[in-house]
mmCIF file of C-alpha atoms in Angstrom:
data_model
loop_
_atom_site.group_PDB
_atom_site.id
_atom_site.type_symbol
_atom_site.label_atom_id
_atom_site.label_comp_id
_atom_site.label_asym_id
_atom_site.label_seq_id
_atom_site.Cartn_x
_atom_site.Cartn_y
_atom_site.Cartn_z
ATOM 1 C CA MET A 1 -38.333 -41.267 27.772
ATOM 2 C CA ILE A 2 -40.976 -38.634 26.723
ATOM 3 C CA HIS A 3 -44.532 -40.150 27.756
ATOM 4 C CA GLY A 4 -47.245 -39.917 25.586
ATOM 5 C CA SER A 5 -49.856 -42.202 24.066
ATOM 6 C CA GLY A 6 -50.474 -44.170 20.929
ATOM 7 C CA ASP A 7 -49.068 -42.880 17.645
ATOM 8 C CA ARG A 8 -48.608 -39.266 18.838
ATOM 9 C CA ARG A 9 -46.014 -40.649 21.475
ATOM 10 C CA VAL A 10 -44.240 -42.565 18.439
ATOM 11 C CA ARG A 11 -44.087 -39.536 16.391
ATOM 12 C CA THR A 12 -42.891 -37.033 19.366
ATOM 13 C CA ILE A 13 -40.155 -39.649 20.033
ATOM 14 C CA ALA A 14 -39.309 -40.083 16.514
ATOM 15 C CA VAL A 15 -39.071 -36.194 15.908
ATOM 16 C CA LEU A 16 -37.093 -35.564 18.974
ATOM 17 C CA ALA A 17 -34.649 -38.251 18.040
ATOM 18 C CA LEU A 18 -34.227 -37.002 14.681
ATOM 19 C CA ALA A 19 -33.752 -33.576 15.955
ATOM 20 C CA VAL A 20 -31.254 -34.811 18.288
ATOM 21 C CA ALA A 21 -29.216 -36.654 15.596
ATOM 22 C CA PHE A 22 -29.109 -33.372 13.566
ATOM 23 C CA ALA A 23 -27.713 -31.244 16.705
ATOM 24 C CA ALA A 24 -25.285 -34.005 17.526
ATOM 25 C CA LEU A 25 -23.905 -33.965 13.924
ATOM 26 C CA ALA A 26 -23.946 -30.194 13.865
ATOM 27 C CA LEU A 27 -21.826 -30.149 17.129
ATOM 28 C CA ARG A 28 -19.281 -32.646 15.687
ATOM 29 C CA ALA A 29 -18.994 -30.655 12.765
ATOM 30 C CA VAL A 30 -17.658 -27.657 14.896
ATOM 31 C CA SER A 31 -15.522 -29.729 17.341
ATOM 32 C CA ASN A 32 -12.444 -29.268 15.473
ATOM 33 C CA THR A 33 -12.559 -25.640 16.564
ATOM 34 C CA ALA A 34 -14.534 -25.921 19.730
ATOM 35 C CA LEU A 35 -13.105 -25.499 23.185
ATOM 36 C CA ALA A 36 -12.228 -28.436 25.425
ATOM 37 C CA ARG A 37 -15.464 -29.507 27.220
ATOM 38 C CA ALA A 38 -16.299 -27.289 30.288
ATOM 39 C CA ASP A 39 -17.220 -28.712 33.739
ATOM 40 C CA PHE A 40 -20.841 -27.609 33.206
ATOM 41 C CA SER A 41 -22.827 -25.976 30.160
ATOM 42 C CA TRP A 42 -26.067 -24.573 30.010
ATOM 43 C CA VAL A 43 -28.246 -22.689 27.562
ATOM 44 C CA ASN A 44 -29.143 -18.967 27.754
ATOM 45 C CA SER A 45 -32.163 -17.687 25.555
ATOM 46 C CA ALA A 46 -30.661 -14.920 23.710
ATOM 47 C CA GLU A 47 -27.228 -13.362 23.004
ATOM 48 C CA VAL A 48 -26.450 -10.692 25.755
ATOM 49 C CA THR A 49 -26.620 -6.941 24.618
ATOM 50 C CA SER A 50 -23.880 -5.931 27.151
ATOM 51 C CA LEU A 51 -21.742 -6.880 30.250
ATOM 52 C CA ASP A 52 -22.163 -3.854 31.687
ATOM 53 C CA PRO A 53 -24.536 -4.111 34.922
ATOM 54 C CA ALA A 54 -25.297 -0.386 34.823
ATOM 55 C CA THR A 55 -26.961 -0.542 31.283
ATOM 56 C CA THR A 56 -28.549 -4.426 31.260
ATOM 57 C CA THR A 57 -32.314 -4.879 31.846
ATOM 58 C CA GLY A 58 -32.718 -8.390 30.725
ATOM 59 C CA ILE A 59 -32.888 -11.814 32.257
ATOM 60 C CA PRO A 60 -30.182 -13.321 29.806
ATOM 61 C CA GLU A 61 -27.798 -10.592 30.971
ATOM 62 C CA GLY A 62 -28.788 -10.821 34.435
ATOM 63 C CA ARG A 63 -27.560 -14.588 34.578
ATOM 64 C CA VAL A 64 -24.490 -13.772 32.996
ATOM 65 C CA LEU A 65 -23.845 -10.931 35.097
ATOM 66 C CA ARG A 66 -24.025 -13.131 38.161
ATOM 67 C CA PHE A 67 -21.212 -15.390 37.089
ATOM 68 C CA LEU A 68 -19.090 -12.255 36.688
ATOM 69 C CA PHE A 69 -20.029 -9.647 39.460
ATOM 70 C CA GLU A 70 -21.072 -9.633 43.129
ATOM 71 C CA GLY A 71 -22.808 -6.799 44.819
ATOM 72 C CA LEU A 72 -23.073 -5.852 48.530
ATOM 73 C CA CYS A 73 -25.587 -8.575 49.047
ATOM 74 C CA VAL A 74 -26.573 -11.771 46.751
ATOM 75 C CA LYS A 75 -29.632 -13.978 46.658
ATOM 76 C CA ASP A 76 -30.142 -16.882 48.608
ATOM 77 C CA PRO A 77 -30.462 -19.678 45.888
ATOM 78 C CA PHE A 78 -33.463 -21.332 47.722
ATOM 79 C CA THR A 79 -35.346 -18.601 49.400
ATOM 80 C CA LEU A 80 -34.149 -15.263 47.119
ATOM 81 C CA ALA A 81 -33.579 -13.605 50.908
ATOM 82 C CA PRO A 82 -30.751 -11.043 50.602
ATOM 83 C CA ARG A 83 -27.663 -12.729 52.209
ATOM 84 C CA PRO A 84 -23.896 -11.165 52.577
ATOM 85 C CA GLY A 85 -21.884 -10.830 49.365
ATOM 86 C CA VAL A 86 -19.073 -8.395 49.337
ATOM 87 C CA ALA A 87 -20.630 -6.979 52.411
ATOM 88 C CA GLU A 88 -19.932 -9.415 55.243
ATOM 89 C CA SER A 89 -22.408 -7.745 57.333
ATOM 90 C CA TRP A 90 -24.263 -4.448 57.729
ATOM 91 C CA ASP A 91 -25.921 -2.164 60.237
ATOM 92 C CA ALA A 92 -29.165 -0.466 59.719
ATOM 93 C CA SER A 93 -30.736 2.427 61.931
ATOM 94 C CA GLU A 94 -33.918 2.330 63.756
ATOM 95 C CA GLY A 95 -36.477 3.326 61.273
ATOM 96 C CA GLY A 96 -34.333 2.104 58.276
ATOM 97 C CA LEU A 97 -33.178 5.206 57.035
ATOM 98 C CA GLN A 98 -29.376 4.597 57.278
ATOM 99 C CA TYR A 99 -27.448 1.722 56.130
ATOM 100 C CA THR A 100 -23.768 0.976 56.753
ATOM 101 C CA PHE A 101 -22.075 -1.884 54.985
ATOM 102 C CA HIS A 102 -18.760 -3.676 56.159
ATOM 103 C CA LEU A 103 -16.983 -5.033 53.334
ATOM 104 C CA ARG A 104 -14.832 -8.406 53.487
ATOM 105 C CA ALA A 105 -11.189 -7.879 53.713
ATOM 106 C CA ASP A 106 -10.409 -10.523 51.212
ATOM 107 C CA ALA A 107 -12.767 -9.517 48.495
ATOM 108 C CA ARG A 108 -10.787 -9.025 45.329
ATOM 109 C CA TRP A 109 -11.104 -7.859 41.541
ATOM 110 C CA THR A 110 -9.628 -10.499 39.133
ATOM 111 C CA ASN A 111 -6.838 -8.211 38.394
ATOM 112 C CA GLY A 112 -5.806 -8.698 42.366
ATOM 113 C CA ASP A 113 -7.168 -5.237 43.531
ATOM 114 C CA PRO A 114 -9.129 -5.117 46.546
ATOM 115 C CA VAL A 115 -12.847 -4.331 46.186
ATOM 116 C CA THR A 116 -13.541 -1.244 48.117
ATOM 117 C CA ALA A 117 -16.239 0.936 49.679
ATOM 118 C CA HIS A 118 -14.985 3.505 47.011
ATOM 119 C CA ASP A 119 -15.357 1.158 44.040
ATOM 120 C CA PHE A 120 -19.204 0.991 44.871
ATOM 121 C CA ALA A 121 -19.378 4.549 45.610
ATOM 122 C CA ALA A 122 -17.783 5.221 41.972
ATOM 123 C CA SER A 123 -20.277 2.413 40.540
ATOM 124 C CA PHE A 124 -23.358 4.122 41.971
ATOM 125 C CA GLU A 125 -22.265 7.470 40.597
ATOM 126 C CA ARG A 126 -21.793 5.999 37.303
ATOM 127 C CA LEU A 127 -25.513 4.374 37.403
ATOM 128 C CA LEU A 128 -26.857 7.492 38.385
ATOM 129 C CA ASP A 129 -25.118 9.651 36.087
ATOM 130 C CA PRO A 130 -27.543 10.612 33.294
ATOM 131 C CA ARG A 131 -25.060 10.269 30.679
ATOM 132 C CA THR A 132 -24.356 6.574 31.360
ATOM 133 C CA GLY A 133 -28.083 5.992 30.200
ATOM 134 C CA ALA A 134 -28.840 3.436 32.968
ATOM 135 C CA GLU A 135 -32.486 2.487 32.567
ATOM 136 C CA TYR A 136 -32.486 1.307 36.145
ATOM 137 C CA ALA A 137 -30.793 4.108 37.642
ATOM 138 C CA TYR A 138 -34.311 4.548 39.406
ATOM 139 C CA GLN A 139 -33.509 1.678 41.720
ATOM 140 C CA LEU A 140 -31.252 4.134 43.755
ATOM 141 C CA TRP A 141 -33.551 6.985 43.757
ATOM 142 C CA CYS A 142 -34.532 6.166 47.140
ATOM 143 C CA VAL A 143 -31.244 7.409 48.280
ATOM 144 C CA ARG A 144 -31.291 10.804 49.600
ATOM 145 C CA GLY A 145 -30.310 13.265 46.845
ATOM 146 C CA ALA A 146 -30.110 10.359 44.119
ATOM 147 C CA ARG A 147 -33.218 11.464 42.035
ATOM 148 C CA ALA A 148 -32.104 15.200 41.868
ATOM 149 C CA PHE A 149 -28.365 14.086 40.765
ATOM 150 C CA THR A 150 -29.892 11.914 37.877
ATOM 151 C CA ASN A 151 -32.969 14.173 36.496
ATOM 152 C CA GLU A 152 -31.412 17.874 37.079
ATOM 153 C CA VAL A 153 -29.142 18.596 34.373
ATOM 154 C CA ASP A 154 -27.558 21.401 32.168
ATOM 155 C CA THR A 155 -28.225 21.998 28.569
ATOM 156 C CA GLN A 156 -25.195 19.390 27.684
ATOM 157 C CA GLY A 157 -26.899 16.605 29.827
ATOM 158 C CA THR A 158 -24.402 17.121 32.703
ATOM 159 C CA PRO A 159 -25.583 16.614 36.414
ATOM 160 C CA VAL A 160 -25.980 20.281 37.952
ATOM 161 C CA HIS A 161 -25.412 18.904 41.221
ATOM 162 C CA GLY A 162 -22.288 16.960 42.535
ATOM 163 C CA PHE A 163 -22.322 13.547 43.699
ATOM 164 C CA ASP A 164 -21.522 14.796 47.221
ATOM 165 C CA THR A 165 -25.012 15.626 47.479
ATOM 166 C CA VAL A 166 -26.100 12.012 47.196
ATOM 167 C CA SER A 167 -26.026 10.291 50.312
ATOM 168 C CA ILE A 168 -23.642 7.588 49.335
ATOM 169 C CA ARG A 169 -20.316 7.681 51.233
ATOM 170 C CA ALA A 170 -17.237 5.763 51.368
ATOM 171 C CA LEU A 171 -16.048 6.112 54.991
ATOM 172 C CA ASP A 172 -12.981 4.203 54.374
ATOM 173 C CA ALA A 173 -11.762 1.513 52.168
ATOM 174 C CA ARG A 174 -14.269 -1.227 53.621
ATOM 175 C CA THR A 175 -17.087 0.849 55.004
ATOM 176 C CA LEU A 176 -19.879 2.370 52.890
ATOM 177 C CA GLU A 177 -22.812 4.384 54.309
ATOM 178 C CA ILE A 178 -25.931 4.977 52.655
ATOM 179 C CA GLU A 179 -28.667 7.235 53.511
ATOM 180 C CA LEU A 180 -32.334 6.869 52.163
ATOM 181 C CA GLU A 181 -35.137 9.308 51.679
ATOM 182 C CA HIS A 182 -37.656 7.138 53.391
ATOM 183 C CA PRO A 183 -37.770 3.551 54.516
ATOM 184 C CA VAL A 184 -37.399 0.752 52.047
ATOM 185 C CA PRO A 185 -38.293 -2.437 53.226
ATOM 186 C CA TYR A 186 -36.717 -4.162 50.083
ATOM 187 C CA PHE A 187 -33.355 -2.269 50.098
ATOM 188 C CA LEU A 188 -31.413 -5.279 50.822
ATOM 189 C CA ASP A 189 -33.111 -6.923 48.033
ATOM 190 C CA LEU A 190 -31.965 -3.998 45.450
ATOM 191 C CA CYS A 191 -28.486 -4.289 46.926
ATOM 192 C CA ALA A 192 -28.354 -7.838 45.439
ATOM 193 C CA SER A 193 -29.727 -6.662 41.871
ATOM 194 C CA CYS A 194 -27.553 -6.459 38.913
ATOM 195 C CA ALA A 195 -27.815 -2.640 38.304
ATOM 196 C CA LEU A 196 -26.203 -2.168 41.829
ATOM 197 C CA MET A 197 -23.270 -4.564 41.139
ATOM 198 C CA PRO A 198 -19.794 -2.772 41.164
ATOM 199 C CA VAL A 199 -17.572 -2.411 38.233
ATOM 200 C CA HIS A 200 -13.779 -1.653 38.306
ATOM 201 C CA VAL A 201 -14.036 2.106 37.393
ATOM 202 C CA ALA A 202 -10.362 2.602 37.371
ATOM 203 C CA SER A 203 -9.793 0.401 34.829
ATOM 204 C CA ILE A 204 -12.672 1.541 32.672
ATOM 205 C CA ARG A 205 -11.207 5.172 32.879
ATOM 206 C CA ALA A 206 -7.899 4.106 31.991
ATOM 207 C CA LEU A 207 -9.219 2.510 28.917
ATOM 208 C CA GLU A 208 -11.361 5.667 28.183
ATOM 209 C CA GLN A 209 -8.261 7.837 28.221
ATOM 210 C CA ARG A 210 -6.209 5.248 25.921
ATOM 211 C CA ALA A 211 -9.165 4.767 23.466
ATOM 212 C CA PRO A 212 -11.517 7.524 23.698
ATOM 213 C CA ASP A 213 -13.748 6.413 20.439
ATOM 214 C CA THR A 214 -13.882 2.723 21.216
ATOM 215 C CA TRP A 215 -13.265 2.327 24.948
ATOM 216 C CA TYR A 216 -17.139 1.235 25.799
ATOM 217 C CA VAL A 217 -16.994 -1.854 23.630
ATOM 218 C CA ASP A 218 -13.086 -2.449 24.606
ATOM 219 C CA TRP A 219 -13.827 -2.694 28.500
ATOM 220 C CA MET A 220 -16.119 -5.504 28.068
ATOM 221 C CA ARG A 221 -13.655 -7.674 26.125
ATOM 222 C CA PRO A 222 -12.385 -10.658 28.034
ATOM 223 C CA GLU A 223 -8.801 -9.412 27.892
ATOM 224 C CA ASN A 224 -9.802 -6.142 29.431
ATOM 225 C CA LEU A 225 -13.266 -7.075 31.841
ATOM 226 C CA VAL A 226 -11.948 -6.897 35.421
ATOM 227 C CA THR A 227 -14.644 -8.694 37.656
ATOM 228 C CA ASN A 228 -15.267 -9.541 41.102
ATOM 229 C CA GLY A 229 -17.516 -12.268 40.974
ATOM 230 C CA PRO A 230 -16.979 -16.138 41.415
ATOM 231 C CA TYR A 231 -15.951 -16.460 37.685
ATOM 232 C CA ARG A 232 -13.975 -14.517 34.840
ATOM 233 C CA ILE A 233 -14.474 -14.452 31.175
ATOM 234 C CA ALA A 234 -11.975 -16.655 29.261
ATOM 235 C CA GLU A 235 -13.253 -16.337 25.795
ATOM 236 C CA ARG A 236 -16.458 -15.197 24.168
ATOM 237 C CA ARG A 237 -17.906 -16.101 20.939
ATOM 238 C CA ILE A 238 -20.814 -13.926 19.936
ATOM 239 C CA ASN A 239 -24.021 -15.901 19.145
ATOM 240 C CA ASP A 240 -22.116 -18.946 20.261
ATOM 241 C CA ARG A 241 -20.648 -19.227 23.921
ATOM 242 C CA ILE A 242 -19.177 -17.497 26.839
ATOM 243 C CA ARG A 243 -16.348 -19.599 28.450
ATOM 244 C CA PHE A 244 -16.465 -18.718 32.380
ATOM 245 C CA VAL A 245 -13.374 -19.608 34.234
ATOM 246 C CA LYS A 246 -13.398 -19.804 38.159
ATOM 247 C CA HIS A 247 -11.848 -16.496 39.635
ATOM 248 C CA GLY A 248 -8.883 -17.667 41.642
ATOM 249 C CA LEU A 249 -9.046 -14.769 44.194
ATOM 250 C CA TYR A 250 -12.686 -14.941 44.931
ATOM 251 C CA TRP A 251 -13.407 -14.756 48.463
ATOM 252 C CA ASP A 252 -15.588 -17.936 48.570
ATOM 253 C CA ARG A 253 -13.653 -19.870 45.814
ATOM 254 C CA GLU A 254 -13.620 -22.960 47.985
ATOM 255 C CA ASN A 255 -17.363 -23.137 47.515
ATOM 256 C CA VAL A 256 -17.370 -22.448 43.523
ATOM 257 C CA ALA A 257 -18.147 -25.977 42.401
ATOM 258 C CA PHE A 258 -16.827 -25.810 38.666
ATOM 259 C CA ASN A 259 -13.440 -24.516 37.201
ATOM 260 C CA THR A 260 -15.150 -23.963 33.982
ATOM 261 C CA VAL A 261 -18.716 -23.141 32.711
ATOM 262 C CA ASP A 262 -20.053 -22.681 29.326
ATOM 263 C CA CYS A 263 -22.934 -20.484 28.673
ATOM 264 C CA LEU A 264 -24.348 -21.187 25.032
ATOM 265 C CA THR A 265 -26.587 -18.877 23.188
ATOM 266 C CA VAL A 266 -29.630 -20.637 21.715
ATOM 267 C CA GLU A 267 -32.764 -18.909 20.920
ATOM 268 C CA HIS A 268 -35.141 -21.805 19.692
ATOM 269 C CA THR A 269 -36.635 -23.818 22.368
ATOM 270 C CA GLY A 270 -36.708 -26.997 20.530
ATOM 271 C CA THR A 271 -32.871 -26.686 19.940
ATOM 272 C CA ARG A 272 -32.251 -25.753 23.488
ATOM 273 C CA LEU A 273 -34.236 -29.246 24.326
ATOM 274 C CA ASN A 274 -32.250 -31.192 21.874
ATOM 275 C CA LEU A 275 -28.960 -30.064 23.278
ATOM 276 C CA TYR A 276 -30.030 -31.119 26.527
ATOM 277 C CA LEU A 277 -31.412 -34.581 25.725
ATOM 278 C CA SER A 278 -28.083 -35.224 23.790
ATOM 279 C CA GLY A 279 -26.102 -34.650 26.819
ATOM 280 C CA GLU A 280 -24.424 -31.410 25.282
ATOM 281 C CA VAL A 281 -25.780 -29.058 28.233
ATOM 282 C CA GLY A 282 -26.769 -29.626 31.784
ATOM 283 C CA TRP A 283 -29.624 -27.011 32.122
ATOM 284 C CA VAL A 284 -32.178 -25.359 29.988
ATOM 285 C CA ASP A 285 -34.618 -22.834 30.591
ATOM 286 C CA GLY A 286 -37.673 -23.220 28.629
ATOM 287 C CA VAL A 287 -39.001 -25.782 26.439
ATOM 288 C CA PRO A 288 -41.443 -26.134 23.558
ATOM 289 C CA GLY A 289 -44.975 -25.640 24.861
ATOM 290 C CA GLY A 290 -46.358 -28.687 22.886
ATOM 291 C CA LEU A 291 -44.089 -30.738 24.717
ATOM 292 C CA LEU A 292 -44.884 -29.490 28.068
ATOM 293 C CA LEU A 293 -47.180 -32.239 29.280
ATOM 294 C CA PRO A 294 -45.029 -35.262 28.433
ATOM 295 C CA LEU A 295 -41.832 -33.707 29.786
ATOM 296 C CA ARG A 296 -43.403 -32.892 32.849
ATOM 297 C CA GLU A 297 -43.472 -36.828 33.537
ATOM 298 C CA ARG A 298 -39.708 -36.680 33.652
ATOM 299 C CA GLU A 299 -37.870 -36.706 36.787
ATOM 300 C CA ASP A 300 -35.280 -34.146 35.705
ATOM 301 C CA MET A 301 -38.325 -31.555 34.683
ATOM 302 C CA ASN A 302 -38.244 -29.037 37.273
ATOM 303 C CA PRO A 303 -40.983 -26.543 36.984
ATOM 304 C CA ALA A 304 -40.396 -23.389 38.972
ATOM 305 C CA PRO A 305 -42.295 -19.955 39.312
ATOM 306 C CA TYR A 306 -40.779 -16.880 37.316
ATOM 307 C CA LEU A 307 -41.158 -13.588 39.162
ATOM 308 C CA ALA A 308 -43.101 -12.193 36.510
ATOM 309 C CA THR A 309 -46.481 -11.188 35.551
ATOM 310 C CA ALA A 310 -47.945 -11.773 32.014
ATOM 311 C CA PHE A 311 -50.736 -9.691 30.670
ATOM 312 C CA TYR A 312 -52.238 -8.226 27.648
ATOM 313 C CA ARG A 313 -53.011 -4.595 26.588
ATOM 314 C CA PHE A 314 -55.769 -2.827 24.803
ATOM 315 C CA ASN A 315 -55.744 0.399 22.666
ATOM 316 C CA VAL A 316 -57.625 2.659 25.020
ATOM 317 C CA THR A 317 -58.046 5.331 22.528
ATOM 318 C CA ARG A 318 -60.369 3.164 20.181
ATOM 319 C CA PRO A 319 -64.004 2.303 21.012
ATOM 320 C CA PRO A 320 -65.103 0.423 22.953
ATOM 321 C CA PHE A 321 -61.973 0.304 25.100
ATOM 322 C CA ASP A 322 -61.842 4.062 25.618
ATOM 323 C CA ASP A 323 -64.573 3.323 28.059
ATOM 324 C CA PRO A 324 -63.077 2.277 31.426
ATOM 325 C CA ARG A 325 -66.211 0.465 32.184
ATOM 326 C CA VAL A 326 -65.493 -2.063 29.276
ATOM 327 C CA ARG A 327 -62.020 -2.327 30.152
ATOM 328 C CA ARG A 328 -63.013 -3.197 33.748
ATOM 329 C CA ALA A 329 -65.667 -5.774 32.696
ATOM 330 C CA LEU A 330 -62.875 -7.417 30.481
ATOM 331 C CA ALA A 331 -60.490 -7.639 33.251
ATOM 332 C CA LEU A 332 -63.366 -9.290 35.608
ATOM 333 C CA CYS A 333 -64.557 -11.724 33.125
ATOM 334 C CA VAL A 334 -61.434 -13.232 31.469
ATOM 335 C CA ASP A 335 -61.122 -16.628 32.638
ATOM 336 C CA ARG A 336 -57.415 -16.824 33.524
ATOM 337 C CA ARG A 337 -57.518 -20.222 35.087
ATOM 338 C CA ALA A 338 -59.068 -21.693 31.562
ATOM 339 C CA ILE A 339 -55.950 -19.836 29.987
ATOM 340 C CA THR A 340 -53.203 -21.082 32.413
ATOM 341 C CA GLU A 341 -54.727 -24.739 32.452
ATOM 342 C CA ASN A 342 -55.682 -25.274 28.670
ATOM 343 C CA ILE A 343 -53.403 -22.732 26.764
ATOM 344 C CA THR A 344 -50.168 -22.040 28.450
ATOM 345 C CA ARG A 345 -50.167 -25.200 30.460
ATOM 346 C CA ALA A 346 -46.785 -24.529 32.317
ATOM 347 C CA GLY A 347 -48.130 -24.284 35.814
ATOM 348 C CA GLU A 348 -49.107 -20.281 35.789
ATOM 349 C CA ILE A 349 -50.981 -19.044 38.713
ATOM 350 C CA PRO A 350 -53.953 -17.165 37.942
ATOM 351 C CA THR A 351 -53.506 -13.721 38.987
ATOM 352 C CA PHE A 352 -55.388 -10.356 39.691
ATOM 353 C CA SER A 353 -52.507 -7.998 40.015
ATOM 354 C CA PHE A 354 -49.551 -6.832 38.503
ATOM 355 C CA VAL A 355 -47.009 -7.602 41.391
ATOM 356 C CA PRO A 356 -46.469 -11.265 41.726
ATOM 357 C CA PRO A 357 -46.166 -12.807 45.172
ATOM 358 C CA GLY A 358 -42.551 -13.228 46.524
ATOM 359 C CA LEU A 359 -41.765 -9.652 46.984
ATOM 360 C CA VAL A 360 -40.558 -8.299 50.444
ATOM 361 C CA GLY A 361 -43.522 -6.408 52.212
ATOM 362 C CA TYR A 362 -46.238 -7.752 49.490
ATOM 363 C CA SER A 363 -48.399 -10.813 50.036
ATOM 364 C CA GLY A 364 -50.804 -10.394 47.294
ATOM 365 C CA ALA A 365 -53.765 -10.844 50.093
ATOM 366 C CA SER A 366 -54.725 -7.051 49.585
ATOM 367 C CA MET A 367 -56.539 -8.241 46.203
ATOM 368 C CA ARG A 368 -60.051 -9.290 47.198
ATOM 369 C CA HIS A 369 -59.819 -12.472 45.168
ATOM 370 C CA ALA A 370 -57.058 -13.626 47.299
ATOM 371 C CA ARG A 371 -59.564 -13.470 50.295
ATOM 372 C CA GLU A 372 -62.413 -15.344 48.570
ATOM 373 C CA SER A 373 -63.029 -19.102 49.202
ATOM 374 C CA THR A 374 -62.329 -20.345 45.768
ATOM 375 C CA TYR A 375 -61.417 -18.986 42.340
ATOM 376 C CA GLU A 376 -64.658 -20.243 40.759
ATOM 377 C CA ASP A 377 -66.950 -18.723 43.153
ATOM 378 C CA SER A 378 -64.945 -15.241 42.876
ATOM 379 C CA PHE A 379 -65.139 -15.681 38.998
ATOM 380 C CA ALA A 380 -68.920 -16.387 38.931
ATOM 381 C CA ARG A 381 -69.459 -13.340 41.036
ATOM 382 C CA ASP A 382 -67.208 -11.294 38.730
ATOM 383 C CA VAL A 383 -69.236 -12.225 35.581
ATOM 384 C CA VAL A 384 -72.191 -11.025 37.172
ATOM 385 C CA GLU A 385 -70.503 -7.806 37.941
ATOM 386 C CA ALA A 386 -68.811 -7.449 34.351
ATOM 387 C CA ARG A 387 -72.512 -7.775 32.664
ATOM 388 C CA ALA A 388 -73.703 -4.690 34.844
ATOM 389 C CA LEU A 389 -70.969 -2.686 33.638
#
């Protein structure tokens, strides 16, 4: 039940009930052509732009890719700390400049091929190659020689250096060695990122030979997509759903809870909530802002932090924002707590830096506000400084 007060509570429940009824009717209308009900269904916020780990950057894509692909490391679901993925273990040199990953013998692609160190090396080469157009190629620029490989190109856009100048080496089928330019305390976290997930390069190249004009779209079709994660794609309907089926050769298949999972594409937060309240899906991310307060009374509402920072920009080329003193004064005197408590109201934490807490090697305590006794005292002092500016 949605808790509220008086007439507003009745209106809220009535509107929700009506919307749920319409959603149920719509679902029944398409049930004749629908797939059999999946073991679990959840709602993604938008249609994914791609299933290519090297070129995607969005949260909706990342959620889908984690069903399909697995990197050297994965994220612990509770702590987000890196833990073994395809790599069952690794060694780091003293000083943290060299990592040696030892891959699992039972890691398999959905076509039955073993997942090898050569697959990772080829996938990392593809990520770094400027012709791939990977926005997150820079995540590997900490590797010796990687930045030059991406950025130093000829007039045709082809790297002038061979990939052998990049310190990523498959020593054998199950051993991958990576040497860094400098110590990177979060390197294992990078190894769990979507951009560093491997793809089955051999099948991509084969398709490129057969269909040079359409291969990039074709290789991501369910019938062609070879994956190494806990699931494979059985069916995809654009702007409707993706049906995942358990990957029967996945090394940790015994701990994969569901045989089938549906990811529904629903952009409107109200529709997402209606699907959840009607029992059509078991998880949604994001609810209408106007319903946050009553929904937070529900036991199945689970507010959790995003690893993200919200901010606003000014046009610094126009007065008065071309004066850095004005910009600093605004930064000091905006009451972040008033915004989070009275406007956004989703439990956001007021912050004074771009980097959110929770990243390896960063605590946020470097900001002087984190050392102050209270937010209010700090804010009061900031207003005085802002007036002076």
